[in-house]
Coordinates of N, CA and C in Angstrom, one line a residue:
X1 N 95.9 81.5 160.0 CA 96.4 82.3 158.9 C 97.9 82.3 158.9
X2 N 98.6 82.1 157.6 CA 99.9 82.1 157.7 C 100.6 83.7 157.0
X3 N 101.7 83.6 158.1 CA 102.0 85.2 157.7 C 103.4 85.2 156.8
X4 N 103.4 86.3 156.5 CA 104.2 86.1 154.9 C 105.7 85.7 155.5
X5 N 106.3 85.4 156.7 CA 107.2 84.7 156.7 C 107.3 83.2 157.2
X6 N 106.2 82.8 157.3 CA 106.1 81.2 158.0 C 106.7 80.5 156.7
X7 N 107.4 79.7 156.8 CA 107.6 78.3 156.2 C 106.9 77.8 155.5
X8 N 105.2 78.3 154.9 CA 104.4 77.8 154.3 C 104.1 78.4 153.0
X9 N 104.6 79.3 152.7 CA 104.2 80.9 152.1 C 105.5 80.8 150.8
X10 N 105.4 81.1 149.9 CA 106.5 81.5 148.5 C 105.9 82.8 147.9
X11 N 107.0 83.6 148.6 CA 106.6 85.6 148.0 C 105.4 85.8 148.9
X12 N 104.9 85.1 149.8 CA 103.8 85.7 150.5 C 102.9 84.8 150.4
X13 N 102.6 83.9 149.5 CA 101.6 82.8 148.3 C 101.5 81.8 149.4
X14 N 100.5 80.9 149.3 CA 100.6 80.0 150.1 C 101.3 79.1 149.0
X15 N 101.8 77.8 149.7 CA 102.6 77.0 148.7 C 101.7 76.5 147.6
X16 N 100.6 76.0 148.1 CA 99.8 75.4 147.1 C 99.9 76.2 145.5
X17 N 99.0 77.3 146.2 CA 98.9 78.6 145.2 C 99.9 78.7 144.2
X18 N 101.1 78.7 144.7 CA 102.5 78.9 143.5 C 102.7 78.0 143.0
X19 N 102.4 76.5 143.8 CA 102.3 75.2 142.7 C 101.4 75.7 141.4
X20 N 100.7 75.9 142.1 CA 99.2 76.0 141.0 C 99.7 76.6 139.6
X21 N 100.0 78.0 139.9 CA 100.7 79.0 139.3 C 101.8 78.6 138.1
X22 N 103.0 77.9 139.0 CA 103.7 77.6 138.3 C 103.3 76.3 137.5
X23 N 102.5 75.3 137.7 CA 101.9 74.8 136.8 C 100.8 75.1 135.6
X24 N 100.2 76.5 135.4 CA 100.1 77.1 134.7 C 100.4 77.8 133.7
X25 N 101.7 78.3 134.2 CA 102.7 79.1 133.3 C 103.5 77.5 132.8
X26 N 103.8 76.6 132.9 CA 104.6 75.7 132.4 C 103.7 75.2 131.1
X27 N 102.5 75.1 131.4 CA 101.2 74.7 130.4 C 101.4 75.6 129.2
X28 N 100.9 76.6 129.5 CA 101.1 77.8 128.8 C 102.5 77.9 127.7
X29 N 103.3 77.3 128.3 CA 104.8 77.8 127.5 C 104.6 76.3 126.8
X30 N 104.2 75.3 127.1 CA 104.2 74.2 126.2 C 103.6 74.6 124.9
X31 N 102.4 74.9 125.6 CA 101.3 75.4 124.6 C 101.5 76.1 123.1
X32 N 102.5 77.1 123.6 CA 103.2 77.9 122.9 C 104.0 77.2 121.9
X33 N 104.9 76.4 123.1 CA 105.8 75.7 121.9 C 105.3 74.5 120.9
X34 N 104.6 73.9 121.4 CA 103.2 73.0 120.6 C 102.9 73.6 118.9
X35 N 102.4 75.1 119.2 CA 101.8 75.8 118.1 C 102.9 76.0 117.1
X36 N 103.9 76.2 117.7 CA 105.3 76.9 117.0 C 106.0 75.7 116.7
X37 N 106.2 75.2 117.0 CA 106.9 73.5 116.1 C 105.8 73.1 115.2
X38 N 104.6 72.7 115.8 CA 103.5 72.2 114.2 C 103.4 73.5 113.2
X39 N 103.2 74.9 113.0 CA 103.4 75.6 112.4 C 104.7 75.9 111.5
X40 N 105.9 75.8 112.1 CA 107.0 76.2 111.5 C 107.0 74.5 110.9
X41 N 106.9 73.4 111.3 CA 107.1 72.5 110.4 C 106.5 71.9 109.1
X42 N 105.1 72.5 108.7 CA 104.6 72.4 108.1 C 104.6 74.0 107.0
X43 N 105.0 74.7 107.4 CA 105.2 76.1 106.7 C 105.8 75.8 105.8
X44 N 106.0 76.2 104.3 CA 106.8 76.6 103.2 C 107.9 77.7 103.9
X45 N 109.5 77.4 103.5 CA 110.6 78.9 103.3 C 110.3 79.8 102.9
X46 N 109.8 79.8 102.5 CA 109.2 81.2 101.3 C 108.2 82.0 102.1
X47 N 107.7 81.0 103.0 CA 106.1 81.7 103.6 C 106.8 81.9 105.2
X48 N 108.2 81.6 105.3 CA 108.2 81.4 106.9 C 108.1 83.1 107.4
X49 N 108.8 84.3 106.9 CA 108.6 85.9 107.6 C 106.9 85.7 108.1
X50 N 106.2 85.5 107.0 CA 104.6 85.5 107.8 C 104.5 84.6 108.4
X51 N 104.5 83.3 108.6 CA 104.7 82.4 109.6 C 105.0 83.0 111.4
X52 N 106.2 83.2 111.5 CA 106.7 84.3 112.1 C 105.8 85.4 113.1
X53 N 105.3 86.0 111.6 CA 104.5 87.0 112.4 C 103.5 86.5 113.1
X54 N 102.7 85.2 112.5 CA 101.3 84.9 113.2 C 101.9 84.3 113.8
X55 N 103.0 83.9 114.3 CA 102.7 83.6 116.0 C 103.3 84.1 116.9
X56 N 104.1 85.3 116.5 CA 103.8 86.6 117.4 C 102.0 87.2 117.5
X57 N 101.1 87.0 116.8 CA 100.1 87.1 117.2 C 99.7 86.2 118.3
X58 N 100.3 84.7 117.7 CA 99.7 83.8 118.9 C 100.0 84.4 120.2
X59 N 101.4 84.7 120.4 CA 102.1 84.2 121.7 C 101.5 85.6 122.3
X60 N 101.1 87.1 121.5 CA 100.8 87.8 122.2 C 99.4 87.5 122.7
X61 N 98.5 86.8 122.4 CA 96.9 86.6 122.7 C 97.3 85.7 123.9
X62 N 97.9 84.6 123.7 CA 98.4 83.8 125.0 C 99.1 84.6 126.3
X63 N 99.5 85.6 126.2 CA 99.8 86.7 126.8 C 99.0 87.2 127.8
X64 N 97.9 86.9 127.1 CA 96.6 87.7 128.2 C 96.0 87.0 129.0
X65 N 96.4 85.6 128.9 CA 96.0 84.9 130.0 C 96.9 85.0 131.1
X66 N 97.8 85.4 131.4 CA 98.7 85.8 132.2 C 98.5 87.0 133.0
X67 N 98.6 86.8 134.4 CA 97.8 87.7 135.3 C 98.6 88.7 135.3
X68 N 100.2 88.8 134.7 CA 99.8 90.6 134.5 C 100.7 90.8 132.9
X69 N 100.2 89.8 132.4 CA 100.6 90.2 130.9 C 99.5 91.0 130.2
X70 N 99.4 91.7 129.3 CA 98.7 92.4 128.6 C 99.0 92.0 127.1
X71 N 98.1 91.7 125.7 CA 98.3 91.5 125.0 C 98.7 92.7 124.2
X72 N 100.0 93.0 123.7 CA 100.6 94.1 122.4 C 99.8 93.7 121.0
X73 N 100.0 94.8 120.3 CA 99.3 95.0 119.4 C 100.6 94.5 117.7
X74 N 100.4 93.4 117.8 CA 101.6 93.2 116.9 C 101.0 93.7 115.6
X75 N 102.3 94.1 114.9 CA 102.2 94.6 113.3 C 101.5 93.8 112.5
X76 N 100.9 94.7 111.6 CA 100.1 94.4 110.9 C 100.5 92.8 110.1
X77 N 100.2 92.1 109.2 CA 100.5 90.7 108.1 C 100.6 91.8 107.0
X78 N 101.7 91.1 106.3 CA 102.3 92.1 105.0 C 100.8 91.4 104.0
X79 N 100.8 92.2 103.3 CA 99.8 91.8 102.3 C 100.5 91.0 101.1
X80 N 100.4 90.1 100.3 CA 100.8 89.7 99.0 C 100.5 90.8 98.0
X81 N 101.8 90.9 97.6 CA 101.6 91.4 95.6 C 101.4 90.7 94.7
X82 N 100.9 90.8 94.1 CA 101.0 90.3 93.0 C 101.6 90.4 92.1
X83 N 102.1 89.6 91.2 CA 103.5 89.9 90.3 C 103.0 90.9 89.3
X84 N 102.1 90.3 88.7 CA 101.9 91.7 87.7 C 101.0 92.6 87.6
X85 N 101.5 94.2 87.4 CA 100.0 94.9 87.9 C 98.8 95.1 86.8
X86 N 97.8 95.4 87.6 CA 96.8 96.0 86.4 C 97.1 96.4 85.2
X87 N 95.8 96.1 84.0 CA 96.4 97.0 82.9 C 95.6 98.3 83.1
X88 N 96.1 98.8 82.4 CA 95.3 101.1 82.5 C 93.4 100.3 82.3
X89 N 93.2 100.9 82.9 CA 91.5 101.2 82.3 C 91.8 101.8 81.0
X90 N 91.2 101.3 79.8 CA 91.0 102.2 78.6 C 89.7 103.0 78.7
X91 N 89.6 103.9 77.5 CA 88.5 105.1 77.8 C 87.2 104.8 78.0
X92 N 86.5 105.8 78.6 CA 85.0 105.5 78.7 C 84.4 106.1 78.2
X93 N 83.3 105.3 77.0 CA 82.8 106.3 76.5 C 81.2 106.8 76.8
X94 N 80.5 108.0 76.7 CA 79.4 107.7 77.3 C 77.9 108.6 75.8
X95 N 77.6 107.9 75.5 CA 76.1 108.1 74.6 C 75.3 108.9 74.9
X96 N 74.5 110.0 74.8 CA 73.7 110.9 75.7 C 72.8 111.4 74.3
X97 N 71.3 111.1 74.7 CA 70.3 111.5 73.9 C 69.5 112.8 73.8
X98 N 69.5 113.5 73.5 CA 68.7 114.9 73.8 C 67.2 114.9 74.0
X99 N 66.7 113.3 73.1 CA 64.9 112.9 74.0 C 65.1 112.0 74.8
X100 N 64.4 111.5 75.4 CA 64.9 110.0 76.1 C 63.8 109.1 74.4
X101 N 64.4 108.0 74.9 CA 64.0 106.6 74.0 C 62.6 105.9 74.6
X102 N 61.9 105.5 73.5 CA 60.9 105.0 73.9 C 61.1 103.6 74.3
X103 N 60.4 103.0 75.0 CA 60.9 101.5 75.6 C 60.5 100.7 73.6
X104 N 61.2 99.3 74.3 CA 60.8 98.8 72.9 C 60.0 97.7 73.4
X105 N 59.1 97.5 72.3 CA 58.0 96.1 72.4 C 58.1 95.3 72.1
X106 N 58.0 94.1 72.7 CA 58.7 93.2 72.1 C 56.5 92.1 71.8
X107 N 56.2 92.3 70.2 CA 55.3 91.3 70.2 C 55.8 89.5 70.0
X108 N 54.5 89.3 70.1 CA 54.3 87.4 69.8 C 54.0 87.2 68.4
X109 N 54.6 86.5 67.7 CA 53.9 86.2 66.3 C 52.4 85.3 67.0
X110 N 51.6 85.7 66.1 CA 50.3 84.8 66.1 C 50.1 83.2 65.1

């Protein structure tokens, strides 16, 4: 067993282990940058603020794979307006019979 000051150890880690590690986190940050260059280069100017935002979604979900990252709760996606609003509902009108109505029959000519 090697003790956390031998020659073999990084922070205590065996070397291997921090290889490992650090070849994980390097993955990871590609990964990231991967999503974020094909996204932003295909994105419309107009659309890039929400662009933006979803990949602060990304990078927070990627986040959680990280042994002591925790994923944040990023803000909401703005919703679209639409340019013009509704028209008013016009009135409603409602019919009311004091008998009820007989069904109607519909015959067949013979």
């Amino acid at each position: 067993m090697l003790s956390a000051l031998s020659p073999g150890t990084v922070f205590g880690a065996p070397v291997s282990l921090a290889l490992c590690a650090a070849a994980v986190l390097v993955v990871i940050l590609l990964l990231v940058a991967a999503v974020a260059w094909i996204a932003l280069r295909r994105a419309d100017r107009a659309d890039l603020p929400v662009v933006l935002l979803g990949l602060a979604h990304v990078i927070s979900a990627l986040c959680g794979l990280l042994p002591w990252g925790r994923p944040a709760q990023p803000p909401a996606l703005p919703q679209r307006s639409t340019g013009e609003p509704e028209p008013p509902a016009g009135p409603t009108v409602v019919l009311m019979r004091a008998e009820p109505s007989e069904p109607a029959v519909v015959r067949r000519p013979e």
